[in-house]
XYZ file of C-alpha atoms in Angstrom:
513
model
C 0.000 0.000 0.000
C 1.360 3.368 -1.037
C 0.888 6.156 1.421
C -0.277 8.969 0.640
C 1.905 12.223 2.027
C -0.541 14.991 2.061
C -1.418 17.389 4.713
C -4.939 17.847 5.681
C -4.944 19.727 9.058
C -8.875 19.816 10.100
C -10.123 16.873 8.544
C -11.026 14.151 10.030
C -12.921 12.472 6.953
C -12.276 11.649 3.637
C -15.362 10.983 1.187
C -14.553 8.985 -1.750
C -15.461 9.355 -4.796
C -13.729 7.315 -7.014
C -15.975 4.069 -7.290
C -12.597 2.053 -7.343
C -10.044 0.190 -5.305
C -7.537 2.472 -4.384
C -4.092 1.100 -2.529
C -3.823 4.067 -0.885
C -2.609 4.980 2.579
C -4.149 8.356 3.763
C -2.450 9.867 7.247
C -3.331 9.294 10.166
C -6.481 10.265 11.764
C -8.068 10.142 8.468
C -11.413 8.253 7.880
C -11.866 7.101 4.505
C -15.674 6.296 3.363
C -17.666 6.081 -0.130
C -19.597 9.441 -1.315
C -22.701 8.516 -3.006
C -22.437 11.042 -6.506
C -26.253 10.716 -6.295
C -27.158 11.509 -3.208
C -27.399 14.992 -2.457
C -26.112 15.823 0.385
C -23.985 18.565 2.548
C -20.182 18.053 2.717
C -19.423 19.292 6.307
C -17.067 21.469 7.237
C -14.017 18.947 8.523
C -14.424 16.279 5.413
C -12.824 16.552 2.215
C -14.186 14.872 -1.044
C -11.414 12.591 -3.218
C -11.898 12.456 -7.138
C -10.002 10.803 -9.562
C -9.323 12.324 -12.793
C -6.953 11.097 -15.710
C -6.469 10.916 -20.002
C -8.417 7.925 -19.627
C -11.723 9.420 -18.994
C -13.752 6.189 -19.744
C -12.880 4.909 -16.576
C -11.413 7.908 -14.436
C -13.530 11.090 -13.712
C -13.407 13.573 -16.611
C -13.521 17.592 -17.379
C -17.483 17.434 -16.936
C -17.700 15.482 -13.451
C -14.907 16.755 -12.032
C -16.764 20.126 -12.077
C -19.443 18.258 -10.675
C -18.044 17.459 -7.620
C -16.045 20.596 -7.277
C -19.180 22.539 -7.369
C -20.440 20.684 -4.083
C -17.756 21.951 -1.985
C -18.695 24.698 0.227
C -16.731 27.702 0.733
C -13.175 26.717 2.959
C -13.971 23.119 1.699
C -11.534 20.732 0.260
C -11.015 18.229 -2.399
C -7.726 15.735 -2.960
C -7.798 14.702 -6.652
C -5.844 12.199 -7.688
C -4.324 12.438 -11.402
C -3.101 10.224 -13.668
C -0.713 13.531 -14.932
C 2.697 14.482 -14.307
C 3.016 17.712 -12.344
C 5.081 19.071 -14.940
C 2.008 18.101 -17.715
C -0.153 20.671 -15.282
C 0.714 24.137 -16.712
C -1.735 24.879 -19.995
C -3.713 21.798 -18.898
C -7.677 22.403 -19.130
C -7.052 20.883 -14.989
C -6.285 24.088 -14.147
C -8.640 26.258 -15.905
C -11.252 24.171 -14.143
C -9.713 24.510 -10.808
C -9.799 28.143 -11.620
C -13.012 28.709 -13.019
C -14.369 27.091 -9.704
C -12.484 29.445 -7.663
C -9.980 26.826 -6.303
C -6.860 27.382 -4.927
C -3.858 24.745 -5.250
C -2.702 24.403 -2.046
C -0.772 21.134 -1.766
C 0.947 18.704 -4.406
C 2.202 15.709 -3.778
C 3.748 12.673 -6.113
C 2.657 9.525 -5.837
C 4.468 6.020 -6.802
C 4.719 5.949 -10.541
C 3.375 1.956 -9.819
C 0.460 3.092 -7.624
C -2.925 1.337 -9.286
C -4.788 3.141 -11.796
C -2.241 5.404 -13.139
C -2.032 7.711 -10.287
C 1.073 10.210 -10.603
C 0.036 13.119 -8.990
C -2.130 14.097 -6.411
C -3.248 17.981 -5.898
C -4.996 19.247 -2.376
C -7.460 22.281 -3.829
C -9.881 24.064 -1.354
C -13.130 26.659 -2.214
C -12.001 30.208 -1.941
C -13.612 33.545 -2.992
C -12.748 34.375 -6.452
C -9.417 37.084 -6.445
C -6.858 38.186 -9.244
C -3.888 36.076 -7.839
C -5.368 32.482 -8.110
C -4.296 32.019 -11.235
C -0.366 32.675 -11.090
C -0.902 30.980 -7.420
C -1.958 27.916 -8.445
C 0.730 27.810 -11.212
C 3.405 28.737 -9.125
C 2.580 25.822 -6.537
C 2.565 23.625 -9.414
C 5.752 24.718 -10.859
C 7.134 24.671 -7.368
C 6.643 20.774 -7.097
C 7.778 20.231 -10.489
C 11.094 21.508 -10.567
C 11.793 20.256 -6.777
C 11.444 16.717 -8.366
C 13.288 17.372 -11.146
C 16.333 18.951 -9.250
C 16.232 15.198 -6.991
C 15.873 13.454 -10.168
C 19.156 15.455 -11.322
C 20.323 14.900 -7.665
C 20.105 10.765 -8.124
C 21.397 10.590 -11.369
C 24.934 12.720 -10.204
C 25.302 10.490 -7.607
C 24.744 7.217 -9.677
C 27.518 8.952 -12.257
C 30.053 9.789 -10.001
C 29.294 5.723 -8.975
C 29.861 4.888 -12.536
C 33.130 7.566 -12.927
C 34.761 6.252 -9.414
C 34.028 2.383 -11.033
C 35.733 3.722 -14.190
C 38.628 5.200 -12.205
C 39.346 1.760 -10.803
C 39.126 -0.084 -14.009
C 41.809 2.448 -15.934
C 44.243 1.350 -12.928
C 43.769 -2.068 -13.330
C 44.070 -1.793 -16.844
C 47.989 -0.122 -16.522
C 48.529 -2.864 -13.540
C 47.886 -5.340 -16.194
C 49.413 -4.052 -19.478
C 52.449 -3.303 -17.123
C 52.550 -6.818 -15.902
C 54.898 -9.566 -16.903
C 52.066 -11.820 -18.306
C 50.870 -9.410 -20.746
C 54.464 -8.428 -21.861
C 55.315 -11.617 -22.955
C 52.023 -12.132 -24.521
C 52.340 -8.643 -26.208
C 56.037 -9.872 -27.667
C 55.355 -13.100 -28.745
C 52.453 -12.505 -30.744
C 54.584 -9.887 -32.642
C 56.902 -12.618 -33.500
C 53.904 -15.016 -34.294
C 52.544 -12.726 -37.058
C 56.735 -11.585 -38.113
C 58.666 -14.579 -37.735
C 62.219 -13.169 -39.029
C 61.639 -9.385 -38.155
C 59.816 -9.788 -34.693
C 62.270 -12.520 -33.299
C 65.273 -9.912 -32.310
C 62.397 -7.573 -30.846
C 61.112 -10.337 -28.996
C 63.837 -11.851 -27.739
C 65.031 -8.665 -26.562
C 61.600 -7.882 -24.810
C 61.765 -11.553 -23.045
C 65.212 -10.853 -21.495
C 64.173 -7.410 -19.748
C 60.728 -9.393 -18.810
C 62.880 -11.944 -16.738
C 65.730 -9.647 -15.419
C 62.901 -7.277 -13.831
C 60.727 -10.200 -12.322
C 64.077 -11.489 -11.352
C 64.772 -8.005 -9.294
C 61.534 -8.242 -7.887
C 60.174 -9.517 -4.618
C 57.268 -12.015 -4.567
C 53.870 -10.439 -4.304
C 54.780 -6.926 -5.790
C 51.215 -6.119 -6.291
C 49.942 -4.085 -2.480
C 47.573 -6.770 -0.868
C 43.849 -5.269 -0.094
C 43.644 -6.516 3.301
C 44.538 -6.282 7.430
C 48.592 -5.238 8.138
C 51.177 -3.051 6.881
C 53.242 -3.203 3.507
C 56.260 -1.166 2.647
C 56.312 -0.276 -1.087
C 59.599 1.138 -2.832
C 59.076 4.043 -4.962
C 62.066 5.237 -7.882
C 62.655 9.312 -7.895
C 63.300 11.395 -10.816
C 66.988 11.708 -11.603
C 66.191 15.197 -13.177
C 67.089 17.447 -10.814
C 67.661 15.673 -7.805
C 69.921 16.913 -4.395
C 73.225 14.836 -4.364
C 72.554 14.084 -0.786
C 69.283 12.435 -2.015
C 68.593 8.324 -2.350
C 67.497 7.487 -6.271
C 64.191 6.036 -4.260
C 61.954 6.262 -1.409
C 59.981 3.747 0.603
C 56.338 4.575 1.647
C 55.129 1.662 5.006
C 51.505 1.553 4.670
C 48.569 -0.363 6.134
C 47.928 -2.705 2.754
C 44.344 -1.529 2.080
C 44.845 2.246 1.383
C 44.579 3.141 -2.440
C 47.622 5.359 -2.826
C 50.125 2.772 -1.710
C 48.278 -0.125 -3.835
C 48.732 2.666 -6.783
C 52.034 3.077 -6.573
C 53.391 -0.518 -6.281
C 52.010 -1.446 -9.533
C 52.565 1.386 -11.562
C 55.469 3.405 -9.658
C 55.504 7.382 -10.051
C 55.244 6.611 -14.007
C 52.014 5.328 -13.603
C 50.476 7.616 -10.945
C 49.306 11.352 -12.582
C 52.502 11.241 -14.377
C 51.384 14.509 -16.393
C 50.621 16.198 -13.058
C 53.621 14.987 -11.409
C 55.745 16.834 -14.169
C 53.749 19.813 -13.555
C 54.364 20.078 -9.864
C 58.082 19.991 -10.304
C 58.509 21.890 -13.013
C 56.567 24.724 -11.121
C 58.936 24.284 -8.307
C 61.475 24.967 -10.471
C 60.393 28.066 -12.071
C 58.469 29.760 -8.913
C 59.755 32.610 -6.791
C 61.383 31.707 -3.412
C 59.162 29.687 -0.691
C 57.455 26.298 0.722
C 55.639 24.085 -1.143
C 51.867 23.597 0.325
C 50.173 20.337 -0.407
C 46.438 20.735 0.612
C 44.579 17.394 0.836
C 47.880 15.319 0.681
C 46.222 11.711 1.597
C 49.823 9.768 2.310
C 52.296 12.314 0.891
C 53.387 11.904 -2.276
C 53.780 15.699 -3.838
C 55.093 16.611 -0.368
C 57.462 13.867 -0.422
C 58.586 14.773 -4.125
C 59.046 18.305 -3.134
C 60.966 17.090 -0.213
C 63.209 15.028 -2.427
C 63.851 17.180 -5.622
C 63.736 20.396 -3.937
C 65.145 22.349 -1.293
C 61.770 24.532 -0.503
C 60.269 24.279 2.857
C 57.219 21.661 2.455
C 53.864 21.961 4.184
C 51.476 18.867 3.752
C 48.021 19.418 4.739
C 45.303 16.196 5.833
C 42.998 16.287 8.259
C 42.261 12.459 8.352
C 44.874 10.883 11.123
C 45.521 7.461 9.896
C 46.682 9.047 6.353
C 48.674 11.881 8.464
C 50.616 9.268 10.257
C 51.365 7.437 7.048
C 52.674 10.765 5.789
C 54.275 11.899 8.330
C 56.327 8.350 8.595
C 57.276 8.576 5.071
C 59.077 11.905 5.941
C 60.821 10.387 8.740
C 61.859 7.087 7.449
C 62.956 9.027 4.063
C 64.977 11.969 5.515
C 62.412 14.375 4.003
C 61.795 16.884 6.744
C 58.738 17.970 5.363
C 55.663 19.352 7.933
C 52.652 17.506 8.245
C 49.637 19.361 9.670
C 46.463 17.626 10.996
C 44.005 20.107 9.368
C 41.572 20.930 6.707
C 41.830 23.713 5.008
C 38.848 26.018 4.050
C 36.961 29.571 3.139
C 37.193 30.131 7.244
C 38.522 28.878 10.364
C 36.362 26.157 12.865
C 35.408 22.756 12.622
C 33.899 20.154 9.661
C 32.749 17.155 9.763
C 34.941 14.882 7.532
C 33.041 12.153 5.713
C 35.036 9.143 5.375
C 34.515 6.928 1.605
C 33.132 3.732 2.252
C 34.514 2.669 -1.879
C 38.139 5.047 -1.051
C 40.690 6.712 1.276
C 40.728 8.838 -1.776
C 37.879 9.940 -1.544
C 37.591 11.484 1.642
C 35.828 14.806 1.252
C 34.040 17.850 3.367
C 31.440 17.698 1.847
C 28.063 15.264 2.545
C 26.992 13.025 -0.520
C 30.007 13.440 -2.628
C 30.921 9.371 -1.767
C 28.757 7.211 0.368
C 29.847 7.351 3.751
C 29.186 5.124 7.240
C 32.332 6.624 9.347
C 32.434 10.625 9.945
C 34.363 12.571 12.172
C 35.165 16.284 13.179
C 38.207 17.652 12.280
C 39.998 20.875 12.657
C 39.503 23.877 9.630
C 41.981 26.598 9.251
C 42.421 29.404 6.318
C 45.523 29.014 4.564
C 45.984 32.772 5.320
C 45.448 32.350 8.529
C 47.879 30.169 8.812
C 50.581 32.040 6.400
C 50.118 34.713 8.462
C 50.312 32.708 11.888
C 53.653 30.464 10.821
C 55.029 33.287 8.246
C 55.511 30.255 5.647
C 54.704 32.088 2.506
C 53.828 29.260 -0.659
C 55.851 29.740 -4.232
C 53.740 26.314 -5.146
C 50.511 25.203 -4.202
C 48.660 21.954 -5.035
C 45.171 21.006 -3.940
C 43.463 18.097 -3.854
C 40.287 18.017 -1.782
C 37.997 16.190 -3.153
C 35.430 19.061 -3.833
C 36.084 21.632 -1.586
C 38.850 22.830 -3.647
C 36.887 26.094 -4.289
C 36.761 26.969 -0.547
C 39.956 25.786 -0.007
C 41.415 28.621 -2.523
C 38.711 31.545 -0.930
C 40.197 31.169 2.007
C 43.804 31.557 0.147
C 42.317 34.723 -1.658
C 44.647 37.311 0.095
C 47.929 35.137 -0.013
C 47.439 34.732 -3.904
C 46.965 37.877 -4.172
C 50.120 39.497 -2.632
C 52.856 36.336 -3.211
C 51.032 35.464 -6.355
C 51.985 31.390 -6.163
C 51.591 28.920 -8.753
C 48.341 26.531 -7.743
C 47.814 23.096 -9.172
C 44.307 22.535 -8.469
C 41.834 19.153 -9.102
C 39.029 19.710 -10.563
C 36.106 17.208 -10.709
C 33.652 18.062 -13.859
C 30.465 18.727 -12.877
C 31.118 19.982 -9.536
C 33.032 23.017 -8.425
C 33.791 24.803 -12.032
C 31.341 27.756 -11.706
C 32.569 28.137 -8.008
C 36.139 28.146 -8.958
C 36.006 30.369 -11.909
C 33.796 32.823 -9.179
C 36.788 32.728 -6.802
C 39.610 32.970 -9.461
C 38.192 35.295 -11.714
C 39.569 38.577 -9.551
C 42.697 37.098 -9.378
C 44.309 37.699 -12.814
C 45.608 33.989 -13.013
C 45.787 31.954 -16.470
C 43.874 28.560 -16.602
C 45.329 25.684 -17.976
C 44.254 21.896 -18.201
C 47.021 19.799 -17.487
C 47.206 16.845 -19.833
C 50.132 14.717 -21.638
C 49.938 16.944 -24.581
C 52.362 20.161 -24.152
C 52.574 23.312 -24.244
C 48.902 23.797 -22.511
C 46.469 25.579 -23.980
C 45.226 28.479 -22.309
C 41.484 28.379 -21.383
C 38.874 31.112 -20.532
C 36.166 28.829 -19.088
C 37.277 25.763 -16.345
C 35.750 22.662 -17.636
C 36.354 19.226 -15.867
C 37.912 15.924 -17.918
C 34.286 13.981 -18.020
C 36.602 11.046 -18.708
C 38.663 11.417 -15.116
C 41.989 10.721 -16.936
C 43.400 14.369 -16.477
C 42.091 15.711 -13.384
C 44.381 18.660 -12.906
C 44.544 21.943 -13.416
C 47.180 24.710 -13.281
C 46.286 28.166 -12.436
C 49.521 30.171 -13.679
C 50.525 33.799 -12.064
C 51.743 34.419 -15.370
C 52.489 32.725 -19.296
C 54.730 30.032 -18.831
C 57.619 30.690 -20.423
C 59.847 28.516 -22.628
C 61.717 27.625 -18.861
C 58.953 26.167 -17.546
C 57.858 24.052 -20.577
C 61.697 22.744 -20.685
C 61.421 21.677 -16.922
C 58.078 20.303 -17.618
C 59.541 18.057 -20.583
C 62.629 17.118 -18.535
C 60.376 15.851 -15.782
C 58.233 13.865 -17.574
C 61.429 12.237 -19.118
C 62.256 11.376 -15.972
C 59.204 10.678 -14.211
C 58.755 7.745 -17.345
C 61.555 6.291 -16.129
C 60.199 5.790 -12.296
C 58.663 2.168 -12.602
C 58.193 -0.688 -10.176
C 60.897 -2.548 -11.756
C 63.846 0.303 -11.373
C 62.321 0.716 -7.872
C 62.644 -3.029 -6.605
C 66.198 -3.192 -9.115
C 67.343 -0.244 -6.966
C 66.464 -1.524 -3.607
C 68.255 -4.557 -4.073
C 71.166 -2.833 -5.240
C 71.120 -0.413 -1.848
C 70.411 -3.368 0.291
């Protein structure tokens, strides 16, 4: 039985007359019993008559004795009607003309289960008024009102199923590098080359076989991050472009086994993991004025820990979320890093949020309610970054952030330190959900937008549009044009970056050990 969620404050009786079965639930309190159409007879003054009118008039009340029974209803009385229309079929509709010329005012609509018997969509509460100018665009309005509501949760449940279907997709593309970087699908890649070209794919194979065995040979068993309870320790290769001579050629990040990062990073290696971005990052550190590097929303570490290696800037890494902030703040220590981790969110102004933790990803952590299905919340500290430039006097040449959403508030409540130190901000950017907010909050700025990708030089973009795909997520907003010194260092990074796979990682740990 579908109830029916209409308001009918001083009624205590319901007269119906339908003539049908109805699998209807009216609220509490409310007596339902048949109206004889010909019996003539007062409606009192705390009953309410039900009708039923639809396109099938053969069987549902049409134009003709729907007046009818309007025309019974005293003044202050009220009628539920239950139509088999769509809300949003109402405006124009000879329904409200009626309800007009009868000098009836709309004053509830409610849906009702598209499978509710007898076609039933809609149901509208109308009661007797004296006539007046302003019952027509009333009644309209309360109609439009209900229509566009639904559509907005319609819109509402189809966001959330795509950002379902984009997260899924997100997942798959990994997997998909995990297994066309595997061993297996090498070797299945080379000899099939020399299947179809005998004499001119044998060499190329052969070739392809050797480095195969030499890298699983370098490798420990079990190279891809389990999912489950306990802690891994995953080697990760660093750029040679650019690197300290005091620094290792890798880094090792200790882990519990089930966070995504980690699991990212042992199967692909920093050639796998936003490689364009990566390139990015550094090459802004190398053309930026003097000061720290800020990562906001750094999950485990991994910009910070980059900046930490290749550079010699101050680093700042920002995560409110403890278990990731001890992760990151181990990989400084164990890694001679020395870069800051703070436990805090940053935002548009200084308090307290409530942090909803992603049942699918650590990932996907996020300020803001809905963006990922979460059981687990908890509270967690909010600063301004200019608050807190101003309270530690660690002014940012290079800022990334990576909040899954809140990116726009994030950068409102960096408004005043962009403005005076003018840094260079890699930002993410999630299509379909914060470009009109972060083209409100840049737009005073005077900063050039540019879509990261793998294709380079960047173009140069007036409007910020998210990748619908999710393959380039990032997004640089420049102080300035990049010059031909920052496209260099971007080229020489991503050289280098290539180069950072599981394989050199695990070659050089055995070497060092």
């Amino acid at each position: 039985m579908h109830q029916l969620k209409i308001d009918l404050e001083g009624i205590d009786e319901v007269l119906d007359t339908t003539g049908v079965e109805l699998d209807l639930a009216l609220p509490d309190g409310l007596d339902l019993r048949r109206y004889d159409r010909a019996a003539v007879c007062d409606i009192g003054a705390t009953a309410a008559l039900m009708a039923l009118a639809s396109p099938n008039s053969t069987t549902h009340g049409g134009r003709a004795d729907l007046a009818n029974l309007l025309r019974r209803l005293p003044p202050g009385g009220r009628a539920v009607l239950l139509l088999g229309w769509n809300a949003e079929d109402l405006p124009g509709h000879w329904l409200l003309d009626l309800i007009l010329e009868l000098s009836c005012r709309i004053t509830q609509v409610a849906g009702v289960e598209c499978d509710a018997v007898h076609g039933i969509e809609t149901a509208l509460v109308v009661a007797r008024v004296p006539p007046s100018a302003d019952l027509a665009p009333a009644n309209l309005h309360a109609v439009a009102e209900f229509g566009i509501a639904r559509l907005k949760q319609q819109v509402a449940e189809l966001n959330s199923r795509l950002s379902h279907v984009r997260q899924d997709l997100v997942g798959a593309r990994s997997e998909t590098r995990r297994i066309r970087s595997s061993g297996a699908y090498r070797a299945g890649r080379a000899l099939g080359a020399w299947t179809r070209a005998p004499v001119r794919g044998a060499a190329t194979a052969t070739r392809e076989l050797a480095r195969i065995w030499r890298g699983r040979r370098s490798r420990p068993v079990g190279r891809e991050v389990p999912r489950g309870s306990g802690s891994v320790t995953v080697p990760i290769a660093l750029p040679s472009s650019g690197a300290a001579a005091d620094r290792p050629p890798l880094i090792t990040i200790t882990a519990p086994a089930r966070l995504l990062v980690p699991r990212y990073l042992a199967a692909d290696g920093l050639a796998g993991y936003e490689p364009s971005a990566l390139a990015c990052f550094l090459a802004a550190t190398d053309v930026a004025g003097p000061g720290a590097v800020y990562d906001v929303g750094a999950n485990v570490g991994i910009y910070a820990a980059l900046a930490g290696a290749m550079t010699d800037r101050p680093v700042v890494a920002f995560e409110p979320y403890p278990l990731l902030v001890d992760v990151a703040r181990r990989l400084a220590e164990d890694n001679g890093l020395g870069y800051t981790t703070e436990t805090l969110a940053l935002g548009a102004r200084a308090g307290t949020a409530t942090l909803y933790l992603s049942d699918r990803s650590d990932s996907s952590n996020s300020l803001h309610a809905g963006f990922r299905t979460s059981s687990h919340q908890l509270e967690v500290p909010v600063d301004t970054l200019d608050s807190y430039v101003r309270r530690t006097g660690a002014v940012p040449a290079v800022i990334k952030v990576d909040t899954e959403t809140s990116e726009p508030s994030v950068l409102a409540g960096a408004a005043e330190t962009i403005m005076r130190h003018r840094p260079w901000v890699l930002c993410e950017v999630l299509a379909g959900r914060v470009e009109p907010e972060l083209e409100r909050v840049l737009a005073p700025l005077g900063y050039r937008w540019f879509h990261i990708t793998d294709e380079a030089p960047y173009r140069e973009s007036v409007r910020i549009v998210g990748d619908r795909s999710y393959q380039d997520l990032m997004w640089l907003f420049a102080p300035e044009t990049p010059t031909g010194a920052f496209w260099d260092a971007l080229g020489r990074w991503r050289e280098a970056l290539a180069a950072c796979t599981p394989e050199r990682a695990h070659l050089l740990r055995t070497r060092l050990t």
